[in-house]
Amino acid sequence: MKETNLFKAFFESEKAGGIILIFATLFSLLLANSIFQIEYLQLWNYEIGNHSLVEWINDGLMTIFFLLIGLELEREVYVGELSSLKKASLPIIGALGGMVVPALIYLYFNFGTSTQSGAGIPMATDIAFAIGILSLLGNRVPTSLKIFLTALAVIDDLGAIIVIAIFYTTSISLLNLGIALGILGFLFILNRLKVNYLIPFLIGGILMWYFMLNSGVHATITGVLLAFVIPFGDGKKENISYKLQHFLHKPVAFIILPLFALANTCIVLNSNWYEGLSHSNSIGIILGLIIGKPLGIWLFSYLGVLIGIGILPKGLQWKNIFGAGILGGIGFTMSIFISLLAFNNDEDSINSKIAILIASTIAAIVGFIYLKFNLKRD
């Protein structure tokens, strides 16, 4: 199977983006625990228009990240690996297992406690990190494994978006939500009229984001909704969906996600920071990502093929699927994003971020070593 030019561009941008995310995280942790600690923390809390800089990043810039996810998902549905039930079944089933099993492991340790709302944290996969680690293996990696992991992570992101919309929405303003959905309906009409100009959709998207922000539903959901009303057409280069997706790759990979990492990993590590790892919340996150992800992805995929729902792509073995599942345990961006929504107190939030960083690091190292020894050099 040949990779499309857009898939190659996507894979390459995620490869470099994953490396930059690592440096951004290390840099942020270093500054947060240096003599510049106070100034660095104040930087992200600096207010612009009644919102802190970190809030503008998490609610504003991350909407663009979700827009890119939506555009990628749209392309996969129309012409990519999700364009037919035969192609889509295995990554869909695998992604489902990769969300259900980690959530159940987390709830085993946290059900009925004040931290049970964090069940969505280990359900997520960071596509930039996962593909970045996979790319380090070079020509060992078959194209079918790249495509499987990419499709799996995109579906996983969609699952995370649905979880955010359903479980992490507090009070709802029906008026603002109604206006936002009204704008969405208007943009859908433009879509059906085959309006192939980007400006009306971007203006409508900004307005929809404003009303969604004030509705109680998390504003980043706007990005995904906007993606699916932007006309896809035949998917060729002259179409606005293709142009926008191609344009957003580098800003998202090299600006937005690194800024998110910088703003949300400025964690002050106290002398007893490791004590938080014994909390049920941290245990649930670490075990959910390290054990739940590969177990859920492999088990659901295997059962799906066994009962005839999915088929194992040519050139892939079950040990490859398990390796992809290990890399699926790199939660990072989406896991941190969900942890910000799940907890209001600093202690649970900081413990969650530390657990996510540790689990993601272990998943990356173990996944790389496992695949290095199980993939033959081309």
mmCIF file of C-alpha atoms in Angstrom:
data_model
loop_
_atom_site.group_PDB
_atom_site.id
_atom_site.type_symbol
_atom_site.label_atom_id
_atom_site.label_comp_id
_atom_site.label_asym_id
_atom_site.label_seq_id
_atom_site.Cartn_x
_atom_site.Cartn_y
_atom_site.Cartn_z
ATOM 1 C CA MET A 1 0.000 0.000 0.000
ATOM 2 C CA LYS A 2 1.460 3.359 -0.994
ATOM 3 C CA GLU A 3 1.367 6.334 1.337
ATOM 4 C CA THR A 4 -0.301 9.471 0.046
ATOM 5 C CA ASN A 5 1.673 12.715 -0.033
ATOM 6 C CA LEU A 6 -0.559 14.144 2.698
ATOM 7 C CA PHE A 7 0.004 11.087 4.892
ATOM 8 C CA LYS A 8 3.769 11.441 4.421
ATOM 9 C CA ALA A 9 3.590 15.135 5.329
ATOM 10 C CA PHE A 10 1.459 14.287 8.368
ATOM 11 C CA PHE A 11 3.817 11.523 9.495
ATOM 12 C CA GLU A 12 6.904 13.711 9.083
ATOM 13 C CA SER A 13 5.343 16.671 10.948
ATOM 14 C CA GLU A 14 4.305 14.409 13.837
ATOM 15 C CA LYS A 15 7.788 12.867 13.916
ATOM 16 C CA ALA A 16 9.513 16.229 14.374
ATOM 17 C CA GLY A 17 6.684 17.513 16.576
ATOM 18 C CA GLY A 18 7.145 14.642 19.028
ATOM 19 C CA ILE A 19 10.843 15.434 19.441
ATOM 20 C CA ILE A 20 10.085 19.137 20.027
ATOM 21 C CA LEU A 21 7.451 18.211 22.632
ATOM 22 C CA ILE A 22 10.081 16.274 24.573
ATOM 23 C CA PHE A 23 12.436 19.278 24.656
ATOM 24 C CA ALA A 24 9.589 21.678 25.530
ATOM 25 C CA THR A 25 8.566 19.494 28.473
ATOM 26 C CA LEU A 26 12.107 19.147 29.810
ATOM 27 C CA PHE A 27 12.714 22.887 29.385
ATOM 28 C CA SER A 28 9.477 23.748 31.241
ATOM 29 C CA LEU A 29 10.238 21.374 34.124
ATOM 30 C CA LEU A 30 13.761 22.792 34.375
ATOM 31 C CA LEU A 31 12.612 26.430 34.555
ATOM 32 C CA ALA A 32 9.791 25.619 36.990
ATOM 33 C CA ASN A 33 12.364 24.208 39.389
ATOM 34 C CA SER A 34 15.101 26.801 38.892
ATOM 35 C CA ILE A 35 15.908 30.232 40.337
ATOM 36 C CA PHE A 36 13.522 31.637 37.688
ATOM 37 C CA GLN A 37 10.585 29.669 39.127
ATOM 38 C CA ILE A 38 8.460 32.631 40.283
ATOM 39 C CA GLU A 39 8.901 34.641 37.056
ATOM 40 C CA TYR A 40 8.210 31.572 34.904
ATOM 41 C CA LEU A 41 4.991 30.663 36.719
ATOM 42 C CA GLN A 42 3.819 34.282 36.658
ATOM 43 C CA LEU A 43 4.344 34.348 32.906
ATOM 44 C CA TRP A 44 1.668 31.711 32.270
ATOM 45 C CA ASN A 45 -0.724 33.357 34.746
ATOM 46 C CA TYR A 46 -0.425 36.763 33.068
ATOM 47 C CA GLU A 47 -3.941 37.966 32.242
ATOM 48 C CA ILE A 48 -5.077 39.126 28.809
ATOM 49 C CA GLY A 49 -8.712 40.187 28.655
ATOM 50 C CA ASN A 50 -9.767 38.515 31.934
ATOM 51 C CA HIS A 51 -8.154 35.216 30.926
ATOM 52 C CA SER A 52 -4.687 33.972 31.805
ATOM 53 C CA LEU A 53 -2.186 33.108 29.098
ATOM 54 C CA VAL A 54 -2.485 29.409 29.900
ATOM 55 C CA GLU A 55 -6.294 29.629 29.530
ATOM 56 C CA TRP A 56 -5.922 31.254 26.099
ATOM 57 C CA ILE A 57 -3.661 28.381 25.100
ATOM 58 C CA ASN A 58 -5.867 25.612 26.516
ATOM 59 C CA ASP A 59 -9.226 27.033 25.376
ATOM 60 C CA GLY A 60 -8.127 28.959 22.290
ATOM 61 C CA LEU A 61 -5.036 27.595 20.560
ATOM 62 C CA MET A 62 -5.959 24.003 21.388
ATOM 63 C CA THR A 63 -9.173 24.526 19.432
ATOM 64 C CA ILE A 64 -6.960 24.787 16.348
ATOM 65 C CA PHE A 65 -5.314 21.499 17.357
ATOM 66 C CA PHE A 66 -8.762 19.902 17.564
ATOM 67 C CA LEU A 67 -9.630 21.437 14.183
ATOM 68 C CA LEU A 68 -6.633 19.630 12.677
ATOM 69 C CA ILE A 69 -7.701 16.374 14.348
ATOM 70 C CA GLY A 70 -11.172 16.839 12.851
ATOM 71 C CA LEU A 71 -9.782 17.503 9.364
ATOM 72 C CA GLU A 72 -7.538 14.421 9.616
ATOM 73 C CA LEU A 73 -10.457 12.318 10.802
ATOM 74 C CA GLU A 74 -12.652 13.667 7.986
ATOM 75 C CA ARG A 75 -10.016 12.733 5.378
ATOM 76 C CA GLU A 76 -9.628 9.248 6.846
ATOM 77 C CA VAL A 77 -13.414 8.757 6.736
ATOM 78 C CA TYR A 78 -13.763 9.894 3.109
ATOM 79 C CA VAL A 79 -10.649 8.576 1.376
ATOM 80 C CA GLY A 80 -8.321 7.074 4.003
ATOM 81 C CA GLU A 81 -8.101 4.120 6.348
ATOM 82 C CA LEU A 82 -11.626 4.665 7.694
ATOM 83 C CA SER A 83 -13.301 4.956 4.286
ATOM 84 C CA SER A 84 -14.712 1.431 4.378
ATOM 85 C CA LEU A 85 -15.845 -0.886 7.143
ATOM 86 C CA LYS A 86 -13.204 -3.405 6.102
ATOM 87 C CA LYS A 87 -10.398 -0.859 6.516
ATOM 88 C CA ALA A 88 -11.779 0.887 9.582
ATOM 89 C CA SER A 89 -12.881 -2.069 11.686
ATOM 90 C CA LEU A 90 -9.532 -3.090 13.216
ATOM 91 C CA PRO A 91 -8.292 0.371 14.326
ATOM 92 C CA ILE A 92 -11.799 1.241 15.582
ATOM 93 C CA ILE A 93 -12.011 -1.944 17.653
ATOM 94 C CA GLY A 94 -8.434 -1.500 18.865
ATOM 95 C CA ALA A 95 -9.044 2.115 19.860
ATOM 96 C CA LEU A 96 -12.212 1.081 21.718
ATOM 97 C CA GLY A 97 -10.245 -1.479 23.727
ATOM 98 C CA GLY A 98 -7.533 1.107 24.316
ATOM 99 C CA MET A 99 -10.100 3.381 25.947
ATOM 100 C CA VAL A 100 -12.316 0.921 27.825
ATOM 101 C CA VAL A 101 -9.645 -1.207 29.554
ATOM 102 C CA PRO A 102 -7.523 1.732 30.886
ATOM 103 C CA ALA A 103 -10.689 3.435 32.171
ATOM 104 C CA LEU A 104 -11.765 0.245 33.964
ATOM 105 C CA ILE A 105 -8.307 -0.159 35.526
ATOM 106 C CA TYR A 106 -8.429 3.457 36.721
ATOM 107 C CA LEU A 107 -11.941 3.031 38.147
ATOM 108 C CA TYR A 108 -10.855 -0.156 39.953
ATOM 109 C CA PHE A 109 -8.565 1.994 42.086
ATOM 110 C CA ASN A 110 -10.662 5.184 42.198
ATOM 111 C CA PHE A 111 -14.365 4.312 41.970
ATOM 112 C CA GLY A 112 -16.326 6.011 44.716
ATOM 113 C CA THR A 113 -13.458 8.353 45.613
ATOM 114 C CA SER A 114 -12.967 12.064 44.977
ATOM 115 C CA THR A 115 -10.693 11.255 42.012
ATOM 116 C CA GLN A 116 -13.007 8.968 40.041
ATOM 117 C CA SER A 117 -13.597 11.820 37.567
ATOM 118 C CA GLY A 118 -10.077 11.187 36.245
ATOM 119 C CA ALA A 119 -11.141 7.973 34.471
ATOM 120 C CA GLY A 120 -10.763 9.685 31.098
ATOM 121 C CA ILE A 121 -7.069 10.486 31.675
ATOM 122 C CA PRO A 122 -5.524 7.079 30.758
ATOM 123 C CA MET A 123 -7.914 6.671 27.818
ATOM 124 C CA ALA A 124 -5.941 9.089 25.626
ATOM 125 C CA THR A 125 -3.043 8.601 23.201
ATOM 126 C CA ASP A 126 -0.649 11.362 22.149
ATOM 127 C CA ILE A 127 -0.364 10.924 18.391
ATOM 128 C CA ALA A 128 2.681 13.205 18.045
ATOM 129 C CA PHE A 129 4.727 11.334 20.649
ATOM 130 C CA ALA A 130 3.572 7.866 19.525
ATOM 131 C CA ILE A 131 4.425 8.456 15.869
ATOM 132 C CA GLY A 132 7.607 10.297 16.850
ATOM 133 C CA ILE A 133 8.862 7.211 18.714
ATOM 134 C CA LEU A 134 7.753 4.900 15.885
ATOM 135 C CA SER A 135 9.661 7.002 13.346
ATOM 136 C CA LEU A 136 12.912 6.503 15.293
ATOM 137 C CA LEU A 137 12.833 2.859 14.159
ATOM 138 C CA GLY A 138 13.272 3.964 10.528
ATOM 139 C CA ASN A 139 12.816 1.362 7.802
ATOM 140 C CA ARG A 140 12.076 -1.396 10.283
ATOM 141 C CA VAL A 141 8.492 -0.147 10.455
ATOM 142 C CA PRO A 142 6.094 -1.489 7.777
ATOM 143 C CA THR A 143 3.752 1.076 6.248
ATOM 144 C CA SER A 144 0.756 -0.955 7.454
ATOM 145 C CA LEU A 145 1.891 -0.478 11.081
ATOM 146 C CA LYS A 146 2.330 3.287 10.585
ATOM 147 C CA ILE A 147 -1.174 3.514 9.129
ATOM 148 C CA PHE A 148 -2.680 1.319 11.862
ATOM 149 C CA LEU A 149 -1.142 3.390 14.662
ATOM 150 C CA THR A 150 -2.106 6.668 12.974
ATOM 151 C CA ALA A 151 -5.733 5.572 12.426
ATOM 152 C CA LEU A 152 -5.858 4.164 15.963
ATOM 153 C CA ALA A 153 -4.579 7.428 17.486
ATOM 154 C CA VAL A 154 -6.959 9.581 15.412
ATOM 155 C CA ILE A 155 -9.946 7.455 16.500
ATOM 156 C CA ASP A 156 -8.603 7.570 20.063
ATOM 157 C CA ASP A 157 -8.574 11.380 19.847
ATOM 158 C CA LEU A 158 -12.188 11.324 18.654
ATOM 159 C CA GLY A 159 -13.052 9.142 21.645
ATOM 160 C CA ALA A 160 -11.314 11.610 23.963
ATOM 161 C CA ILE A 161 -13.280 14.476 22.389
ATOM 162 C CA ILE A 162 -16.561 12.611 22.973
ATOM 163 C CA VAL A 163 -15.547 11.901 26.584
ATOM 164 C CA ILE A 164 -14.742 15.597 27.106
ATOM 165 C CA ALA A 165 -18.071 16.680 25.600
ATOM 166 C CA ILE A 166 -20.146 14.239 27.684
ATOM 167 C CA PHE A 167 -18.361 13.851 31.013
ATOM 168 C CA TYR A 168 -16.403 17.085 31.447
ATOM 169 C CA THR A 169 -19.157 19.574 30.743
ATOM 170 C CA THR A 170 -20.458 21.277 33.888
ATOM 171 C CA SER A 171 -23.336 23.784 33.769
ATOM 172 C CA ILE A 172 -24.805 24.528 30.341
ATOM 173 C CA SER A 173 -26.160 27.829 29.023
ATOM 174 C CA LEU A 174 -28.840 26.715 26.579
ATOM 175 C CA LEU A 175 -28.944 30.157 24.936
ATOM 176 C CA ASN A 176 -25.233 30.252 24.108
ATOM 177 C CA LEU A 177 -25.229 26.583 23.111
ATOM 178 C CA GLY A 178 -28.249 27.173 20.874
ATOM 179 C CA ILE A 179 -26.534 30.102 19.126
ATOM 180 C CA ALA A 180 -23.367 28.036 18.629
ATOM 181 C CA LEU A 181 -25.361 25.159 17.123
ATOM 182 C CA GLY A 182 -27.308 27.662 14.983
ATOM 183 C CA ILE A 183 -24.018 28.918 13.524
ATOM 184 C CA LEU A 184 -22.989 25.295 12.945
ATOM 185 C CA GLY A 185 -26.257 24.724 11.071
ATOM 186 C CA PHE A 186 -25.624 27.787 8.885
ATOM 187 C CA LEU A 187 -22.104 26.547 8.057
ATOM 188 C CA PHE A 188 -23.578 23.139 7.210
ATOM 189 C CA ILE A 189 -25.900 24.828 4.702
ATOM 190 C CA LEU A 190 -22.870 26.549 3.134
ATOM 191 C CA ASN A 191 -21.263 23.119 2.935
ATOM 192 C CA ARG A 192 -24.269 21.649 1.101
ATOM 193 C CA LEU A 193 -24.267 24.625 -1.250
ATOM 194 C CA LYS A 194 -20.629 23.695 -2.052
ATOM 195 C CA VAL A 195 -19.225 27.082 -1.027
ATOM 196 C CA ASN A 196 -15.496 26.502 -1.571
ATOM 197 C CA TYR A 197 -14.254 29.663 0.187
ATOM 198 C CA LEU A 198 -12.532 29.333 3.540
ATOM 199 C CA ILE A 199 -13.215 32.828 4.982
ATOM 200 C CA PRO A 200 -16.965 32.327 5.754
ATOM 201 C CA PHE A 201 -16.176 29.091 7.596
ATOM 202 C CA LEU A 202 -13.340 30.645 9.610
ATOM 203 C CA ILE A 203 -15.479 33.648 10.626
ATOM 204 C CA GLY A 204 -18.344 31.310 11.544
ATOM 205 C CA GLY A 205 -15.902 29.108 13.455
ATOM 206 C CA ILE A 206 -14.629 32.027 15.545
ATOM 207 C CA LEU A 207 -18.185 33.097 16.401
ATOM 208 C CA MET A 208 -19.146 29.510 17.201
ATOM 209 C CA TRP A 209 -16.068 29.202 19.458
ATOM 210 C CA TYR A 210 -17.082 32.351 21.399
ATOM 211 C CA PHE A 211 -20.609 31.122 22.113
ATOM 212 C CA MET A 212 -19.412 27.575 22.838
ATOM 213 C CA LEU A 213 -16.886 29.011 25.333
ATOM 214 C CA ASN A 214 -19.761 30.704 27.169
ATOM 215 C CA SER A 215 -22.115 27.725 26.909
ATOM 216 C CA GLY A 216 -20.386 25.435 29.423
ATOM 217 C CA VAL A 217 -19.388 22.894 26.749
ATOM 218 C CA HIS A 218 -15.617 22.933 26.339
ATOM 219 C CA ALA A 219 -14.746 25.383 23.570
ATOM 220 C CA THR A 220 -12.211 23.083 21.884
ATOM 221 C CA ILE A 221 -15.101 20.908 20.666
ATOM 222 C CA THR A 222 -15.725 23.749 18.182
ATOM 223 C CA GLY A 223 -12.603 22.729 16.265
ATOM 224 C CA VAL A 224 -13.917 19.240 15.483
ATOM 225 C CA LEU A 225 -17.428 20.477 14.619
ATOM 226 C CA LEU A 226 -15.980 23.110 12.288
ATOM 227 C CA ALA A 227 -13.798 20.519 10.537
ATOM 228 C CA PHE A 228 -16.805 18.447 9.524
ATOM 229 C CA VAL A 229 -18.718 21.341 7.956
ATOM 230 C CA ILE A 230 -15.762 22.554 5.874
ATOM 231 C CA PRO A 231 -16.376 21.101 2.381
ATOM 232 C CA PHE A 232 -14.173 18.100 1.653
ATOM 233 C CA GLY A 233 -15.207 17.660 -1.988
ATOM 234 C CA ASP A 234 -13.105 15.065 -3.765
ATOM 235 C CA GLY A 235 -10.199 15.626 -1.401
ATOM 236 C CA LYS A 236 -7.867 17.036 -4.041
ATOM 237 C CA LYS A 237 -5.254 19.726 -3.410
ATOM 238 C CA GLU A 238 -7.410 22.611 -4.631
ATOM 239 C CA ASN A 239 -10.113 21.853 -2.049
ATOM 240 C CA ILE A 240 -10.202 24.113 1.032
ATOM 241 C CA SER A 241 -10.250 21.162 3.456
ATOM 242 C CA TYR A 242 -6.984 19.838 2.000
ATOM 243 C CA LYS A 243 -5.394 23.299 1.927
ATOM 244 C CA LEU A 244 -6.334 24.054 5.543
ATOM 245 C CA GLN A 245 -5.157 20.674 6.815
ATOM 246 C CA HIS A 246 -1.851 21.019 4.961
ATOM 247 C CA PHE A 247 -1.407 24.588 6.271
ATOM 248 C CA LEU A 248 -2.123 23.676 9.914
ATOM 249 C CA HIS A 249 0.360 20.796 10.217
ATOM 250 C CA LYS A 250 3.445 22.855 10.987
ATOM 251 C CA PRO A 251 1.849 25.567 13.205
ATOM 252 C CA VAL A 252 0.210 22.873 15.329
ATOM 253 C CA ALA A 253 3.302 20.644 15.545
ATOM 254 C CA PHE A 254 5.866 23.398 16.046
ATOM 255 C CA ILE A 255 3.964 26.182 17.852
ATOM 256 C CA ILE A 256 0.648 25.176 19.430
ATOM 257 C CA LEU A 257 1.556 21.812 20.986
ATOM 258 C CA PRO A 258 4.960 23.004 22.262
ATOM 259 C CA LEU A 259 3.231 26.036 23.854
ATOM 260 C CA PHE A 260 0.697 23.692 25.455
ATOM 261 C CA ALA A 261 3.543 21.551 26.801
ATOM 262 C CA LEU A 262 5.416 24.572 28.144
ATOM 263 C CA ALA A 263 2.324 26.040 29.829
ATOM 264 C CA ASN A 264 1.052 22.808 31.376
ATOM 265 C CA THR A 265 4.218 21.019 32.467
ATOM 266 C CA CYS A 266 5.656 23.836 34.577
ATOM 267 C CA ILE A 267 5.363 21.547 37.599
ATOM 268 C CA VAL A 268 7.109 22.551 40.814
ATOM 269 C CA LEU A 269 8.610 19.364 42.255
ATOM 270 C CA ASN A 270 8.774 19.461 46.056
ATOM 271 C CA SER A 271 11.189 17.286 48.009
ATOM 272 C CA ASN A 272 8.412 14.733 48.628
ATOM 273 C CA TRP A 273 6.838 14.840 45.142
ATOM 274 C CA TYR A 274 7.220 11.069 44.736
ATOM 275 C CA GLU A 275 4.774 10.436 47.594
ATOM 276 C CA GLY A 276 1.947 11.355 45.222
ATOM 277 C CA LEU A 277 2.757 8.268 43.152
ATOM 278 C CA SER A 278 1.239 6.085 45.887
ATOM 279 C CA HIS A 279 -2.157 7.787 45.558
ATOM 280 C CA SER A 280 -4.916 5.780 43.897
ATOM 281 C CA ASN A 281 -5.218 8.465 41.215
ATOM 282 C CA SER A 282 -1.568 8.133 40.177
ATOM 283 C CA ILE A 283 -1.665 4.328 40.322
ATOM 284 C CA GLY A 284 -4.767 4.261 38.122
ATOM 285 C CA ILE A 285 -3.172 6.570 35.534
ATOM 286 C CA ILE A 286 0.173 4.734 35.412
ATOM 287 C CA LEU A 287 -1.304 1.230 35.250
ATOM 288 C CA GLY A 288 -4.033 2.383 32.870
ATOM 289 C CA LEU A 289 -1.520 3.765 30.371
ATOM 290 C CA ILE A 290 1.272 1.191 30.737
ATOM 291 C CA ILE A 291 -0.825 -1.983 31.103
ATOM 292 C CA GLY A 292 -4.369 -1.038 30.106
ATOM 293 C CA LYS A 293 -3.492 0.489 26.737
ATOM 294 C CA PRO A 294 -1.518 -2.413 25.168
ATOM 295 C CA LEU A 295 -3.789 -5.011 26.774
ATOM 296 C CA GLY A 296 -6.978 -3.310 25.585
ATOM 297 C CA ILE A 297 -5.737 -2.574 22.052
ATOM 298 C CA TRP A 298 -4.327 -6.076 21.512
ATOM 299 C CA LEU A 299 -7.191 -7.972 23.159
ATOM 300 C CA PHE A 300 -10.018 -6.121 21.410
ATOM 301 C CA SER A 301 -8.195 -6.303 18.060
ATOM 302 C CA TYR A 302 -7.602 -10.040 18.462
ATOM 303 C CA LEU A 303 -11.206 -10.735 19.451
ATOM 304 C CA GLY A 304 -12.429 -8.562 16.566
ATOM 305 C CA VAL A 305 -10.467 -10.624 14.038
ATOM 306 C CA LEU A 306 -11.411 -13.880 15.786
ATOM 307 C CA ILE A 307 -15.149 -13.237 15.430
ATOM 308 C CA GLY A 308 -14.764 -11.853 11.906
ATOM 309 C CA ILE A 309 -15.425 -8.157 12.489
ATOM 310 C CA GLY A 310 -11.938 -7.033 11.432
ATOM 311 C CA ILE A 311 -8.972 -8.354 9.462
ATOM 312 C CA LEU A 312 -5.262 -8.200 10.272
ATOM 313 C CA PRO A 313 -3.559 -5.989 7.626
ATOM 314 C CA LYS A 314 -1.076 -7.678 5.312
ATOM 315 C CA GLY A 315 2.470 -7.556 6.671
ATOM 316 C CA LEU A 316 1.389 -7.191 10.320
ATOM 317 C CA GLN A 317 1.682 -9.758 13.090
ATOM 318 C CA TRP A 318 -0.026 -9.780 16.459
ATOM 319 C CA LYS A 319 3.234 -8.903 18.183
ATOM 320 C CA ASN A 320 3.315 -5.731 16.043
ATOM 321 C CA ILE A 321 -0.187 -4.814 17.196
ATOM 322 C CA PHE A 322 0.913 -5.278 20.804
ATOM 323 C CA GLY A 323 3.911 -3.001 20.161
ATOM 324 C CA ALA A 324 1.599 -0.335 18.751
ATOM 325 C CA GLY A 325 -0.513 -0.766 21.873
ATOM 326 C CA ILE A 326 2.485 -0.071 24.098
ATOM 327 C CA LEU A 327 3.123 3.187 22.206
ATOM 328 C CA GLY A 328 -0.586 3.940 22.651
ATOM 329 C CA GLY A 329 0.225 4.284 26.344
ATOM 330 C CA ILE A 330 1.966 7.585 25.615
ATOM 331 C CA GLY A 331 -0.884 9.791 26.824
ATOM 332 C CA PHE A 332 0.862 13.130 27.326
ATOM 333 C CA THR A 333 -0.984 15.973 25.493
ATOM 334 C CA MET A 334 -4.530 14.587 25.575
ATOM 335 C CA SER A 335 -4.104 13.004 29.014
ATOM 336 C CA ILE A 336 -2.831 16.285 30.500
ATOM 337 C CA PHE A 337 -5.655 18.145 28.748
ATOM 338 C CA ILE A 338 -8.274 15.848 30.292
ATOM 339 C CA SER A 339 -6.612 16.056 33.730
ATOM 340 C CA LEU A 340 -7.045 19.851 33.610
ATOM 341 C CA LEU A 341 -10.783 19.327 33.139
ATOM 342 C CA ALA A 342 -11.103 16.495 35.675
ATOM 343 C CA PHE A 343 -9.624 18.184 38.745
ATOM 344 C CA ASN A 344 -10.047 21.619 40.258
ATOM 345 C CA ASN A 345 -7.504 21.278 43.058
ATOM 346 C CA ASP A 346 -3.770 21.682 42.516
ATOM 347 C CA GLU A 347 -2.715 18.532 44.359
ATOM 348 C CA ASP A 348 -4.688 16.094 42.187
ATOM 349 C CA SER A 349 -3.782 18.033 39.047
ATOM 350 C CA ILE A 350 -0.040 18.006 39.798
ATOM 351 C CA ASN A 351 -0.070 14.339 40.844
ATOM 352 C CA SER A 352 -1.879 13.493 37.610
ATOM 353 C CA LYS A 353 0.632 15.354 35.452
ATOM 354 C CA ILE A 354 3.592 13.660 37.159
ATOM 355 C CA ALA A 355 1.942 10.242 36.726
ATOM 356 C CA ILE A 356 1.227 11.002 33.057
ATOM 357 C CA LEU A 357 4.832 12.056 32.411
ATOM 358 C CA ILE A 358 6.224 8.946 34.109
ATOM 359 C CA ALA A 359 3.806 6.537 32.405
ATOM 360 C CA SER A 360 4.316 8.154 28.987
ATOM 361 C CA THR A 361 8.104 7.963 29.365
ATOM 362 C CA ILE A 362 7.972 4.284 30.337
ATOM 363 C CA ALA A 363 5.561 3.509 27.460
ATOM 364 C CA ALA A 364 7.846 5.298 24.980
ATOM 365 C CA ILE A 365 11.007 3.505 26.122
ATOM 366 C CA VAL A 366 9.427 0.047 26.424
ATOM 367 C CA GLY A 367 7.551 0.457 23.126
ATOM 368 C CA PHE A 368 10.715 1.483 21.292
ATOM 369 C CA ILE A 369 12.785 -1.413 22.696
ATOM 370 C CA TYR A 370 9.994 -3.949 22.103
ATOM 371 C CA LEU A 371 9.466 -2.958 18.468
ATOM 372 C CA LYS A 372 13.222 -2.651 17.821
ATOM 373 C CA PHE A 373 13.658 -6.332 18.685
ATOM 374 C CA ASN A 374 10.444 -7.512 17.019
ATOM 375 C CA LEU A 375 10.573 -5.655 13.681
ATOM 376 C CA LYS A 376 12.946 -6.963 11.033
ATOM 377 C CA ARG A 377 15.182 -4.426 9.315
ATOM 378 C CA ASP A 378 14.031 -3.822 5.729
#
